[in-house]
mmCIF file of C-alpha atoms and ligand atoms in Angstrom:
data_model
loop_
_atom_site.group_PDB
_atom_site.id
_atom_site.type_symbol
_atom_site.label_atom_id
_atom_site.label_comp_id
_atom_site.label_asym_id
_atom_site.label_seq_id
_atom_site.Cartn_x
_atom_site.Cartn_y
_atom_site.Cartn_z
ATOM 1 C CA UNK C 75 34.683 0.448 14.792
ATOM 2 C CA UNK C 76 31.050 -1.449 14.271
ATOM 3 C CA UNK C 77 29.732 0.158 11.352
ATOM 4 C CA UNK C 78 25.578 0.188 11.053
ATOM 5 C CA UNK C 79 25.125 1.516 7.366
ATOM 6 C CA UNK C 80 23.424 -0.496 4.667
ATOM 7 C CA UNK C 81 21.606 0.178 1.115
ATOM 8 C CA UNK C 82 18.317 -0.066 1.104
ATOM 9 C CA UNK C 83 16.253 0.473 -2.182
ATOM 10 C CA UNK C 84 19.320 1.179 -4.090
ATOM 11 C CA UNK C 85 19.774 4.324 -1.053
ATOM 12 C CA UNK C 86 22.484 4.706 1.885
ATOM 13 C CA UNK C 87 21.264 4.216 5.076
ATOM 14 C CA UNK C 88 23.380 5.054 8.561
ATOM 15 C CA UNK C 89 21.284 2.446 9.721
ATOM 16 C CA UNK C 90 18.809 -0.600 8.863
ATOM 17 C CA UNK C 91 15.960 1.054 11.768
ATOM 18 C CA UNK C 92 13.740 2.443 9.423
ATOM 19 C CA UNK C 93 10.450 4.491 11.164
ATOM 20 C CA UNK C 94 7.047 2.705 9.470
ATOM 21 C CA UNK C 95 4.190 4.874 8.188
ATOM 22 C CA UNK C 96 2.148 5.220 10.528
ATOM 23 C CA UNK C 97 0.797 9.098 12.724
ATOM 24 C CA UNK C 98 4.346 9.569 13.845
ATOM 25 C CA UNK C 99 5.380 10.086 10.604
ATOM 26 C CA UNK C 100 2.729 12.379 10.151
ATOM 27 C CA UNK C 101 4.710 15.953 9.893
ATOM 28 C CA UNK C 102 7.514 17.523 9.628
ATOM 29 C CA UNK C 103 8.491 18.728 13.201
ATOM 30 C CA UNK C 104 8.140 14.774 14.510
ATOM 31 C CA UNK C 105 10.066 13.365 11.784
ATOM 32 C CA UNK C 106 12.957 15.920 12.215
ATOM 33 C CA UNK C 107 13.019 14.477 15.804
ATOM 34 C CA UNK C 108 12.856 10.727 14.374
ATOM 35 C CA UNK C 109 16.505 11.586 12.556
ATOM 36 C CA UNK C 110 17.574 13.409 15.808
ATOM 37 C CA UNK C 111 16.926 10.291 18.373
ATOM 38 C CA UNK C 112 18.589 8.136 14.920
ATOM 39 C CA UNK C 113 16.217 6.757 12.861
ATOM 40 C CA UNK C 114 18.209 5.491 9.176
ATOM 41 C CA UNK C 115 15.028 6.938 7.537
ATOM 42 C CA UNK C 116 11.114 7.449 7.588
ATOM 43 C CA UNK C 117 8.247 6.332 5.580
ATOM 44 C CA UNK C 118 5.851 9.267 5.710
ATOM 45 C CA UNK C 119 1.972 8.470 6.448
ATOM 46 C CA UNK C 120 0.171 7.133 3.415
ATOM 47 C CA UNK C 121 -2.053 8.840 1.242
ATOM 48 C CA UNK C 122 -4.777 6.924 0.314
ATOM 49 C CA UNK C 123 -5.574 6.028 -3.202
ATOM 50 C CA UNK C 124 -9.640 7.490 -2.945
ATOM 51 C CA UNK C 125 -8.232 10.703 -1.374
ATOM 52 C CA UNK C 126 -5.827 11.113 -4.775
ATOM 53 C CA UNK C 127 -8.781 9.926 -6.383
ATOM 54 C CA UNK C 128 -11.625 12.045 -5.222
ATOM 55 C CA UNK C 129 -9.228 15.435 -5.870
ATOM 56 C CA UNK C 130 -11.050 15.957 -8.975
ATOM 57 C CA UNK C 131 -14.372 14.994 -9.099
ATOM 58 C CA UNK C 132 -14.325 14.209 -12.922
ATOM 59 C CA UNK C 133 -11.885 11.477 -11.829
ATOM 60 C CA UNK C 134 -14.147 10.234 -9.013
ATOM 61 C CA UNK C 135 -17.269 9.914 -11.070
ATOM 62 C CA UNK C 136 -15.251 7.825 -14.057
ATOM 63 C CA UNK C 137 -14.160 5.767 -11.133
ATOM 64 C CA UNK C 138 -17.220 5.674 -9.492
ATOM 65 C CA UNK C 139 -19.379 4.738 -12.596
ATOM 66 C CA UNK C 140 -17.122 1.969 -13.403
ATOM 67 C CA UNK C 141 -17.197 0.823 -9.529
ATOM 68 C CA UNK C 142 -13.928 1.208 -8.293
ATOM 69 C CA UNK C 143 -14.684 3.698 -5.531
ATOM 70 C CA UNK C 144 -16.625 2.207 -2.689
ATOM 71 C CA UNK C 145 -20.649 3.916 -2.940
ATOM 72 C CA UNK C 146 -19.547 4.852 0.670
ATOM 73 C CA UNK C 147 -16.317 6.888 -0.088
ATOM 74 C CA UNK C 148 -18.626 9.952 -1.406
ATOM 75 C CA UNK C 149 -20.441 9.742 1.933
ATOM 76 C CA UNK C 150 -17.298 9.820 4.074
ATOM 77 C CA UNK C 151 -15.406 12.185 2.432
ATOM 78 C CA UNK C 152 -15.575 15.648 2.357
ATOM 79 C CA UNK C 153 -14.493 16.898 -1.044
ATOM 80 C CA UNK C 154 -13.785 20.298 -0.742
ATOM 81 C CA UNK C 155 -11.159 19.633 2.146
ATOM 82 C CA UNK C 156 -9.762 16.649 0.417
ATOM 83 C CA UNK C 157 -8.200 18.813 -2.676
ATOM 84 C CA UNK C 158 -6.615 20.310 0.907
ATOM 85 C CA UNK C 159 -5.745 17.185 2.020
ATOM 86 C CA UNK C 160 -2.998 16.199 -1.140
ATOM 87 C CA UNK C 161 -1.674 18.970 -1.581
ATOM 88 C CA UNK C 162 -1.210 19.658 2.265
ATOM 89 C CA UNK C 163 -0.091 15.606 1.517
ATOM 90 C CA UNK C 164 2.954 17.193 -1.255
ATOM 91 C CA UNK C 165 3.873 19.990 0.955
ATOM 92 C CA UNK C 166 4.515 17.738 3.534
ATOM 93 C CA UNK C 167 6.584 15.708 1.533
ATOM 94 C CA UNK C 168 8.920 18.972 0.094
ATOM 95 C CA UNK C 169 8.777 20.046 3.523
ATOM 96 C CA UNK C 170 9.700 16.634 5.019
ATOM 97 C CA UNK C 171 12.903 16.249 2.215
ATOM 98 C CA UNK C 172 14.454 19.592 3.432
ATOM 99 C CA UNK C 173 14.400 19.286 6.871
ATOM 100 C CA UNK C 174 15.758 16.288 7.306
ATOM 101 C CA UNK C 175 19.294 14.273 5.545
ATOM 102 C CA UNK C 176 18.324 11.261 5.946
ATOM 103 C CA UNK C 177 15.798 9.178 3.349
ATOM 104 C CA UNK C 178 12.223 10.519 3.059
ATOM 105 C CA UNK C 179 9.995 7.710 1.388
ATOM 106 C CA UNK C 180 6.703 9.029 0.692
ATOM 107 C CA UNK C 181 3.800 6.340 0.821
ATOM 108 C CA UNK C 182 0.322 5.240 -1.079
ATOM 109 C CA UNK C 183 -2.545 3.087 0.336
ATOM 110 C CA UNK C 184 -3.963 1.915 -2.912
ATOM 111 C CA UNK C 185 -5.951 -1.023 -4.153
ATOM 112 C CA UNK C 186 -6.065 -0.766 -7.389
ATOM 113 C CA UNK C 187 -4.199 0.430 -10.770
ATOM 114 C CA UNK C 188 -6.758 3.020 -11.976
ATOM 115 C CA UNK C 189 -7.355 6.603 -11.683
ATOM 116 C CA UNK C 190 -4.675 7.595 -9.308
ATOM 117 C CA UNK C 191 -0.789 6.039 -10.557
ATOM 118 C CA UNK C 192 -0.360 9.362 -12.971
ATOM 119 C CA UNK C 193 -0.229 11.495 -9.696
ATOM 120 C CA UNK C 194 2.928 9.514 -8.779
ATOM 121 C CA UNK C 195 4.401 11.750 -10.402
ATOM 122 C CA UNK C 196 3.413 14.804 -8.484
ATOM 123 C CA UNK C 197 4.686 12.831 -5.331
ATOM 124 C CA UNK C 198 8.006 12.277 -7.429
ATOM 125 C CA UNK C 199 8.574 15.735 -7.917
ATOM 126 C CA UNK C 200 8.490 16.739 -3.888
ATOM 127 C CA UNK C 201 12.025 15.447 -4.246
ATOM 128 C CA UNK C 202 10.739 12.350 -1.993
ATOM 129 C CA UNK C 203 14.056 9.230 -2.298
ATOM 130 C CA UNK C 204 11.281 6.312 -2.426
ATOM 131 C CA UNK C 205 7.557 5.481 -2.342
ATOM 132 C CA UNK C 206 6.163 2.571 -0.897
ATOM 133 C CA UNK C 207 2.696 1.395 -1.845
ATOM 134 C CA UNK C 208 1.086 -0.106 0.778
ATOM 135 C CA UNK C 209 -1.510 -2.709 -1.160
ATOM 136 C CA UNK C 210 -3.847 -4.882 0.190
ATOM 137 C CA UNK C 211 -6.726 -6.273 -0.952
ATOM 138 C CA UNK C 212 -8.829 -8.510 1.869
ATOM 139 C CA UNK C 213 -9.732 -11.926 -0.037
ATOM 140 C CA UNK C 214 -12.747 -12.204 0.304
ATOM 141 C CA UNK C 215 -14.725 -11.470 -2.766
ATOM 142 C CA UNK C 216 -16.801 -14.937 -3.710
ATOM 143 C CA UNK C 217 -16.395 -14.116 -6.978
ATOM 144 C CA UNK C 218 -12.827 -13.644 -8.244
ATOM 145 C CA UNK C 219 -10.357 -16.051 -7.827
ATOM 146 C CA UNK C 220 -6.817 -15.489 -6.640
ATOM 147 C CA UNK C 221 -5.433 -14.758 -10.012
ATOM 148 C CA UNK C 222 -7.467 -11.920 -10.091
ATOM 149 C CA UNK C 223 -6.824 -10.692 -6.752
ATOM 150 C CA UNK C 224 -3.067 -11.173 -7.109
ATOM 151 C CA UNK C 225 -3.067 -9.511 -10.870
ATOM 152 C CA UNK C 226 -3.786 -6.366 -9.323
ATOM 153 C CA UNK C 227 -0.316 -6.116 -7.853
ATOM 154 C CA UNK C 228 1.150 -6.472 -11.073
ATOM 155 C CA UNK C 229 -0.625 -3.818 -12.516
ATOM 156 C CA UNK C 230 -0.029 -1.336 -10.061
ATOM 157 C CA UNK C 231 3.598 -2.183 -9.928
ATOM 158 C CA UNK C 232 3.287 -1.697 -14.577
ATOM 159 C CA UNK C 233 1.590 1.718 -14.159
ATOM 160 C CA UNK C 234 4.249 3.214 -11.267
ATOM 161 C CA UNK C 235 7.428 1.887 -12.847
ATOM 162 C CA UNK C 236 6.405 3.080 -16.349
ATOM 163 C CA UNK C 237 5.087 6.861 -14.836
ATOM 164 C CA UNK C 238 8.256 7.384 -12.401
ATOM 165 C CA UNK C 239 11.636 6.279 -11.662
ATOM 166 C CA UNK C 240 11.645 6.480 -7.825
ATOM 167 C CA UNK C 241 12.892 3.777 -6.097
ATOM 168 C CA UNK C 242 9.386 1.461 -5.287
ATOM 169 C CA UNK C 243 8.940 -0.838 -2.282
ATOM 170 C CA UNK C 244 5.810 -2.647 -2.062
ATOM 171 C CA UNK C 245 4.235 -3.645 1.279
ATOM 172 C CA UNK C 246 1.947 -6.453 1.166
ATOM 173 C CA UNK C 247 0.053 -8.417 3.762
ATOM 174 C CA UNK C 248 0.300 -12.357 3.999
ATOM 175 C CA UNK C 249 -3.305 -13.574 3.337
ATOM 176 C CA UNK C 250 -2.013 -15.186 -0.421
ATOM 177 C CA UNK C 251 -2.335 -18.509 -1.836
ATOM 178 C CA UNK C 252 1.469 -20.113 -1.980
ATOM 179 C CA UNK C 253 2.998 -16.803 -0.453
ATOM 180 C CA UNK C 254 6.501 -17.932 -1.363
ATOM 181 C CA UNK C 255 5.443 -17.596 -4.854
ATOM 182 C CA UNK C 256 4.205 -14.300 -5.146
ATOM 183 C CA UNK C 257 6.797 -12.978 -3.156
ATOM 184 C CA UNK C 258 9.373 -13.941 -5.603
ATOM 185 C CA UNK C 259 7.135 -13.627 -8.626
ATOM 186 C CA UNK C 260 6.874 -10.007 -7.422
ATOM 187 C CA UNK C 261 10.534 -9.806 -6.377
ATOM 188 C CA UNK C 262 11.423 -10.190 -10.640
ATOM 189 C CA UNK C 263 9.930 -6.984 -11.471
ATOM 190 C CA UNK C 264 11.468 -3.729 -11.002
ATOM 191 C CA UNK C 265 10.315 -2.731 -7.735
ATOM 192 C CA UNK C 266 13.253 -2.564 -4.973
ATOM 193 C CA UNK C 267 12.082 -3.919 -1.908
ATOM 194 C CA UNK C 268 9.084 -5.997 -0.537
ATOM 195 C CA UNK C 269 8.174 -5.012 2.851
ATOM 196 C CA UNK C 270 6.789 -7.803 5.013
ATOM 197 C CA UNK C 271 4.075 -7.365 6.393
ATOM 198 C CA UNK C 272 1.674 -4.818 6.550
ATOM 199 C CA UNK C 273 -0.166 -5.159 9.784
ATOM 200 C CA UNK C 274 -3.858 -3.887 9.309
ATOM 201 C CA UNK C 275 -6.748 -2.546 11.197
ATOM 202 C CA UNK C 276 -9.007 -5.296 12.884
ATOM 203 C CA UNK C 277 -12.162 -5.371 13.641
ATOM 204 C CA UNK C 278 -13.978 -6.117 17.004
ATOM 205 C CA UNK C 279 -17.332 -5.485 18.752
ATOM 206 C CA UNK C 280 -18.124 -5.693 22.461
ATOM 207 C CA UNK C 281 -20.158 -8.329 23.410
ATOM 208 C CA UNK C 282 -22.419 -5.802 26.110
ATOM 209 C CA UNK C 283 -23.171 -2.897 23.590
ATOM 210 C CA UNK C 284 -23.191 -4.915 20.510
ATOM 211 C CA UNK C 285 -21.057 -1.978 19.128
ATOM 212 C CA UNK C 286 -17.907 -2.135 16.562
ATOM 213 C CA UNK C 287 -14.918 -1.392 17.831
ATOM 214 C CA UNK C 288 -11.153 -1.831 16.798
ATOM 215 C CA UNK C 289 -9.034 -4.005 18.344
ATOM 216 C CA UNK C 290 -5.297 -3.679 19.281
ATOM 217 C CA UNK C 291 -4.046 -0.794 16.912
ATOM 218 C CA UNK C 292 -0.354 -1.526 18.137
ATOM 219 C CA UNK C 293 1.613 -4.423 17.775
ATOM 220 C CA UNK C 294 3.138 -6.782 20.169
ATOM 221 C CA UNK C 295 6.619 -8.704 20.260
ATOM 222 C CA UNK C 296 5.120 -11.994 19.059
ATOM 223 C CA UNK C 297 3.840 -11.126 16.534
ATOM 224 C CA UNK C 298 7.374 -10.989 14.505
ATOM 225 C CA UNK C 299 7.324 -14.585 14.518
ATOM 226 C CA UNK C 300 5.751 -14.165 11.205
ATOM 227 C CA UNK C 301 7.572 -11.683 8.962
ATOM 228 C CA UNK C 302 10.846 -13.855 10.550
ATOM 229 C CA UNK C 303 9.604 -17.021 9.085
ATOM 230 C CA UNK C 304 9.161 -15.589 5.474
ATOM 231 C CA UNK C 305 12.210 -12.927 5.842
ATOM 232 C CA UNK C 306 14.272 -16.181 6.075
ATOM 233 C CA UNK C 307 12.254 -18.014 3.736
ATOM 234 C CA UNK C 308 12.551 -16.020 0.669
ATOM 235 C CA UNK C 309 16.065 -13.864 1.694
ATOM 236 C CA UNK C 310 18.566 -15.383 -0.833
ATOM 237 C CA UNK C 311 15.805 -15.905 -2.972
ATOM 238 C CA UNK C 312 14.231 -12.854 -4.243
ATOM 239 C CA UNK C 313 15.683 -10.270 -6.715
ATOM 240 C CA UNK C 314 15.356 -7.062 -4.383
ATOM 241 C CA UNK C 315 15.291 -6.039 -0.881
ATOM 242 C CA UNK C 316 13.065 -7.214 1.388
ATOM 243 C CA UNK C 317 12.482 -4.956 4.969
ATOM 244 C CA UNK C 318 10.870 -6.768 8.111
ATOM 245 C CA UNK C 319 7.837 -5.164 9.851
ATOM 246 C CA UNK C 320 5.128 -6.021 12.277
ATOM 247 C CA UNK C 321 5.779 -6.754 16.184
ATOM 248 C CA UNK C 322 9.606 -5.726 15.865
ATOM 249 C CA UNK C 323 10.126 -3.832 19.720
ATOM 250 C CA UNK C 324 13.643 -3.895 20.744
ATOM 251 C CA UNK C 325 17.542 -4.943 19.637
ATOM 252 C CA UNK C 326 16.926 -8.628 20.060
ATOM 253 C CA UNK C 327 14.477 -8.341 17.632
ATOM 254 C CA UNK C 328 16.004 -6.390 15.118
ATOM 255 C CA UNK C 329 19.496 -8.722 15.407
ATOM 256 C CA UNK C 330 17.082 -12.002 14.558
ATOM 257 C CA UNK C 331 15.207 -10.517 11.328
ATOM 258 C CA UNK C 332 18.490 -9.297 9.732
ATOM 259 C CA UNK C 333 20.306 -12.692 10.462
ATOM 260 C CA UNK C 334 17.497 -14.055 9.229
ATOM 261 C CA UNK C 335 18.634 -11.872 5.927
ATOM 262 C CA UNK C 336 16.205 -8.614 6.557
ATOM 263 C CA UNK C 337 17.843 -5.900 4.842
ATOM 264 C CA UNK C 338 16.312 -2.795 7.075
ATOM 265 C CA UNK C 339 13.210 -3.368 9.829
ATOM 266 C CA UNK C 340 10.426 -1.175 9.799
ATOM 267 C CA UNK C 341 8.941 -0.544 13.290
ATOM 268 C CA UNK C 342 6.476 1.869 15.039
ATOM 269 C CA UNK C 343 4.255 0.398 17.956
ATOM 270 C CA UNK C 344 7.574 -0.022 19.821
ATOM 271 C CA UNK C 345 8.094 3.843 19.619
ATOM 272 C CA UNK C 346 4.517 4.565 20.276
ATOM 273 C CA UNK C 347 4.792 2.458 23.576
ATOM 274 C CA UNK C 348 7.898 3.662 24.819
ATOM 275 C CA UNK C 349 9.100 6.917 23.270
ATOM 276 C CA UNK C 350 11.640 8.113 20.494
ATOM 277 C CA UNK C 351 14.520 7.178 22.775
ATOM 278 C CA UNK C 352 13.690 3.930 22.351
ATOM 279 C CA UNK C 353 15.612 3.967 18.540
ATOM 280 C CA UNK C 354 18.918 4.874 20.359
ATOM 281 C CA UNK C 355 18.058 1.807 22.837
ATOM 282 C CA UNK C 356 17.892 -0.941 19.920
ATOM 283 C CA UNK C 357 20.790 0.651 17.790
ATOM 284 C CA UNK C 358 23.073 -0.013 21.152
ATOM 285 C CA UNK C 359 21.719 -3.147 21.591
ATOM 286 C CA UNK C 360 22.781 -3.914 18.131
ATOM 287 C CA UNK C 361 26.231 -2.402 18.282
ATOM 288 C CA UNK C 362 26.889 -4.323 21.680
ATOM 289 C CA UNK C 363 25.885 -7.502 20.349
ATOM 290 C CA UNK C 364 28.082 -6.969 16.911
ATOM 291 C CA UNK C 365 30.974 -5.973 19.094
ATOM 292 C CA UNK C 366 30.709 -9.188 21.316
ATOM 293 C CA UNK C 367 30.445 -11.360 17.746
ATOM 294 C CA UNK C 368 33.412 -9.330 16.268
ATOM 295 C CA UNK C 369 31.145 -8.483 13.434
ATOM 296 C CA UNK C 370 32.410 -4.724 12.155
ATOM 297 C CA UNK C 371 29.744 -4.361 9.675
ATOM 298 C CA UNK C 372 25.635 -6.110 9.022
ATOM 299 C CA UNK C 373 26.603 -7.987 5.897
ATOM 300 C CA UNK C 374 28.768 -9.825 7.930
ATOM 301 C CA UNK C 375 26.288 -11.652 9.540
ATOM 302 C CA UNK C 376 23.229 -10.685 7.234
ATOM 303 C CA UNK C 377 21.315 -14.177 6.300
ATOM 304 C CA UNK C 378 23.190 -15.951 8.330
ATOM 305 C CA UNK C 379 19.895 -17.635 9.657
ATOM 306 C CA UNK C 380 18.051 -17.494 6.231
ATOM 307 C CA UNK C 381 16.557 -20.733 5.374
ATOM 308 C CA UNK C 382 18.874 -21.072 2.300
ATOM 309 C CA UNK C 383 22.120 -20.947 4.583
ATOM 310 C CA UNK C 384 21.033 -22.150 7.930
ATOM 311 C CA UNK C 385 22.426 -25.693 9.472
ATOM 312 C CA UNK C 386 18.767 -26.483 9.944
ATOM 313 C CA UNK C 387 16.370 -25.379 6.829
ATOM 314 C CA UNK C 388 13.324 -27.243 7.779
ATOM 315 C CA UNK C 389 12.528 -25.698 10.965
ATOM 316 C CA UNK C 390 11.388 -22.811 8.903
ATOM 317 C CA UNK C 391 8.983 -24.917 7.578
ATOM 318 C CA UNK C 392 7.792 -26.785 10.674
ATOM 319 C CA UNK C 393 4.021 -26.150 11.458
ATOM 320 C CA UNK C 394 2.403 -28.078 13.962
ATOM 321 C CA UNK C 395 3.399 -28.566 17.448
ATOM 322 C CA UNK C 396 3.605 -32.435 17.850
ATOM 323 C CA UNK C 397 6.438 -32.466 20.002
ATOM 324 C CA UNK C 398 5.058 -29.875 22.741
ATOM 325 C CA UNK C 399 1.447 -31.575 22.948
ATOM 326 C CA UNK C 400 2.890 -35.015 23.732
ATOM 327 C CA UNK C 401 5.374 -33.598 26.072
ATOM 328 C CA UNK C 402 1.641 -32.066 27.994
ATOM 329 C CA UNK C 403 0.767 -35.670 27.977
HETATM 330 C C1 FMN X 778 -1.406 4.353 14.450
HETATM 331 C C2 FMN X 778 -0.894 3.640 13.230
HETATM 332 C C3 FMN X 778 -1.065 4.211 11.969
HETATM 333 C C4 FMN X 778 -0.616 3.526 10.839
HETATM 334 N N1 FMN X 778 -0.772 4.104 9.589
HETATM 335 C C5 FMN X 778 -0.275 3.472 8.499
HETATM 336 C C6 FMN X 778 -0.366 4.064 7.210
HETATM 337 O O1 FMN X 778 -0.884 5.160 7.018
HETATM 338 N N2 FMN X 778 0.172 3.386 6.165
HETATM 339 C C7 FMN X 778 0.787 2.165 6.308
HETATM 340 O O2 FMN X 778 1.301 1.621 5.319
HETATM 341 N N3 FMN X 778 0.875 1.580 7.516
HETATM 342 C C8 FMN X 778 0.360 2.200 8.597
HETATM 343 N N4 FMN X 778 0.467 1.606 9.830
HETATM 344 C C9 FMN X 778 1.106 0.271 9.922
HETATM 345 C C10 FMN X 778 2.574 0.418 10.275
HETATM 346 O O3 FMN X 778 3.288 1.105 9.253
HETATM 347 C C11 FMN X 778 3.241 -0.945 10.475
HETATM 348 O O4 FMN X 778 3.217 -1.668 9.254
HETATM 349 C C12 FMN X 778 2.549 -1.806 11.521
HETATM 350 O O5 FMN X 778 2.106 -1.034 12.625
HETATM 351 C C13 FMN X 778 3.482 -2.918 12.007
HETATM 352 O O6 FMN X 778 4.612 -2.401 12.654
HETATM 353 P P1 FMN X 778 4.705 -2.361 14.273
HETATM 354 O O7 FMN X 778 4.579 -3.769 14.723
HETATM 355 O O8 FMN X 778 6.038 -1.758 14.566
HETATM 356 O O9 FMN X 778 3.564 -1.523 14.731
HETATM 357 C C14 FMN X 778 0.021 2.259 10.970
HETATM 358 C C15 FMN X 778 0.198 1.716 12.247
HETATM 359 C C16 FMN X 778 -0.255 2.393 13.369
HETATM 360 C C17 FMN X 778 -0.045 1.770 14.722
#
């Protein structure tokens, strides 16, 4: 019998497929369908740090004054339905974590450490297994250098670990100077996994109107080539979990990033594309493939590509495409 289970986060999991915030995580009635089609378990739709922020106004204007809300924010939001919005946001989660048996982690879009870690605990209290803070921070302030960018991290991870004791994973995106070392750097305090990597929204403008627009909101397959790289990079290397996301659309997919020493996957363009059935598609395509290795369980063959273990280390760290241009020749 193959079995699929793993840990994830210190939590058992019937499976590594885990379904990445995102709008189809968005309420209850889609996510009880997510555990009947067999996802291993969800990460709800983030709540954003200004929206926690802005639900009392007090708050907002400390924040404001000292300029950690953007001047926009009070434009674009409407206060009196965003007090509506979290606690609509806690229901959800209570909601969420009795209709369904498998792992609920709740999620936070947040850029900094102030004015918004106490309500963890709120979001602790819905009975939620995890949270996973989804932080980014674009680099491109002239004026700080990436010590200071990076910091914040660190203080965000201080404030949650010392206000609750959910499990925390941390999703980050890869625009950081010497990745490896942050990664592991992060991986020594007491968060339990590092998800990699957040895919975010894109800008665009068409070149007739002159007019903004966003460009491709869902992944494609290629685009795992990077969370592979640094899942087998730093797996073997870091103290905690680390979860593969971005461009991750079918079995063959999902068999490379946990060789490659991926402890779950996160994915959600794949399902958007082609439907909730698609979960039971990969999760046969993994059994088959484990059955034709003669592997009866993941950690069997977990890592087995990682950079640390692999026949062949430096391809991992192989860059330019000498070989290929000369071959044009
Ligand atoms: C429509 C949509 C909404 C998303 N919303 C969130 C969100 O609220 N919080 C978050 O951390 N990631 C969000 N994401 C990013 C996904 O969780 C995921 O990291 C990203 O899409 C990469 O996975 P994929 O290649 O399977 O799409 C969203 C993605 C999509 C397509």
């Amino acid at each position: 019998m193959t079995n699929l289970s793993t840990t994830y986060m210190g939590l058992k999991l019937k499976n590594p497929i885990i379904i990445s915030s995102s709008g189809l995580t968005n309420n209850v009635k889609d996510i009880v369908e997510l555990e009947s089609k067999g996802a291993g378990a969800i990460v709800t739709k983030s709540l954003f740090e200004e929206e926690i922020i802005i639900e009392t106004h007090e708050n907002l204007n400390k924040m404001h004054a000292s300029g950690f809300v953007y001047p926009e924010t009070t434009e674009y939001f409407d206060f009196d339905r965003m007090e509506d919005t979290v606690s609509n946001y806690l229901k959800f989660l209570v909601d969420s974590k009795k209709s369904v048996q498998i792992p609920v982690i709740a999620s936070v879009n947040c850029v900094s450490s102030e004015g918004w870690t106490d309500f963890a605990k709120r979001i602790e209290d819905t009975g939620v297994d995890g949270l996973e803070l989804n932080v980014f921070r674009l680099p491109a302030n002239f004026n700080s250098n990436s010590d200071d960018n990076e910091k914040v991290y660190f203080d965000i991870i201080d404030k949650i670990i010392s206000t609750i004791k959910l499990p925390i994973a941390l999703k980050i995106g890869f625009y950081h100077s010497n990745l490896g070392y942050f990664i592991k750097q992060l991986s020594q305090t007491q968060i339990k996994s590092i998800v990699l990597f957040n895919r975010f929204y894109n800008p665009d403008f068409d070149i007739h109107t002159l007019h903004f627009t966003s460009s491709n909101v869902f992944s494609n397959p290629s685009e795992m080539s990077m969370s592979l790289r640094w899942i087998a990079i730093m797996a073997n290397r870091v103290s905690c979990d680390l979860s593969a996301s971005g461009g991750i659309h079918d079995g063959s997919a999902v068999i490379k990033q946990l060789l490659a020493g991926a402890r779950t996957v996160q994915l959600c363009s794949t399902l958007y594309k082609h439907g909730n059935d698609q979960i039971a598609s990969i999760l046969s395509q993994l059994e088959q493939w484990m059955i034709e290795k003669d592997y009866k369980t993941i950690d069997e063959f977990r890592g087995k590509m990682g950079q640390s273990r692999t026949f062949d280390p430096k391809v991992f760290e192989r860059v330019q495409f000498m070989k290929y241009l000369r071959n044009m020749d």
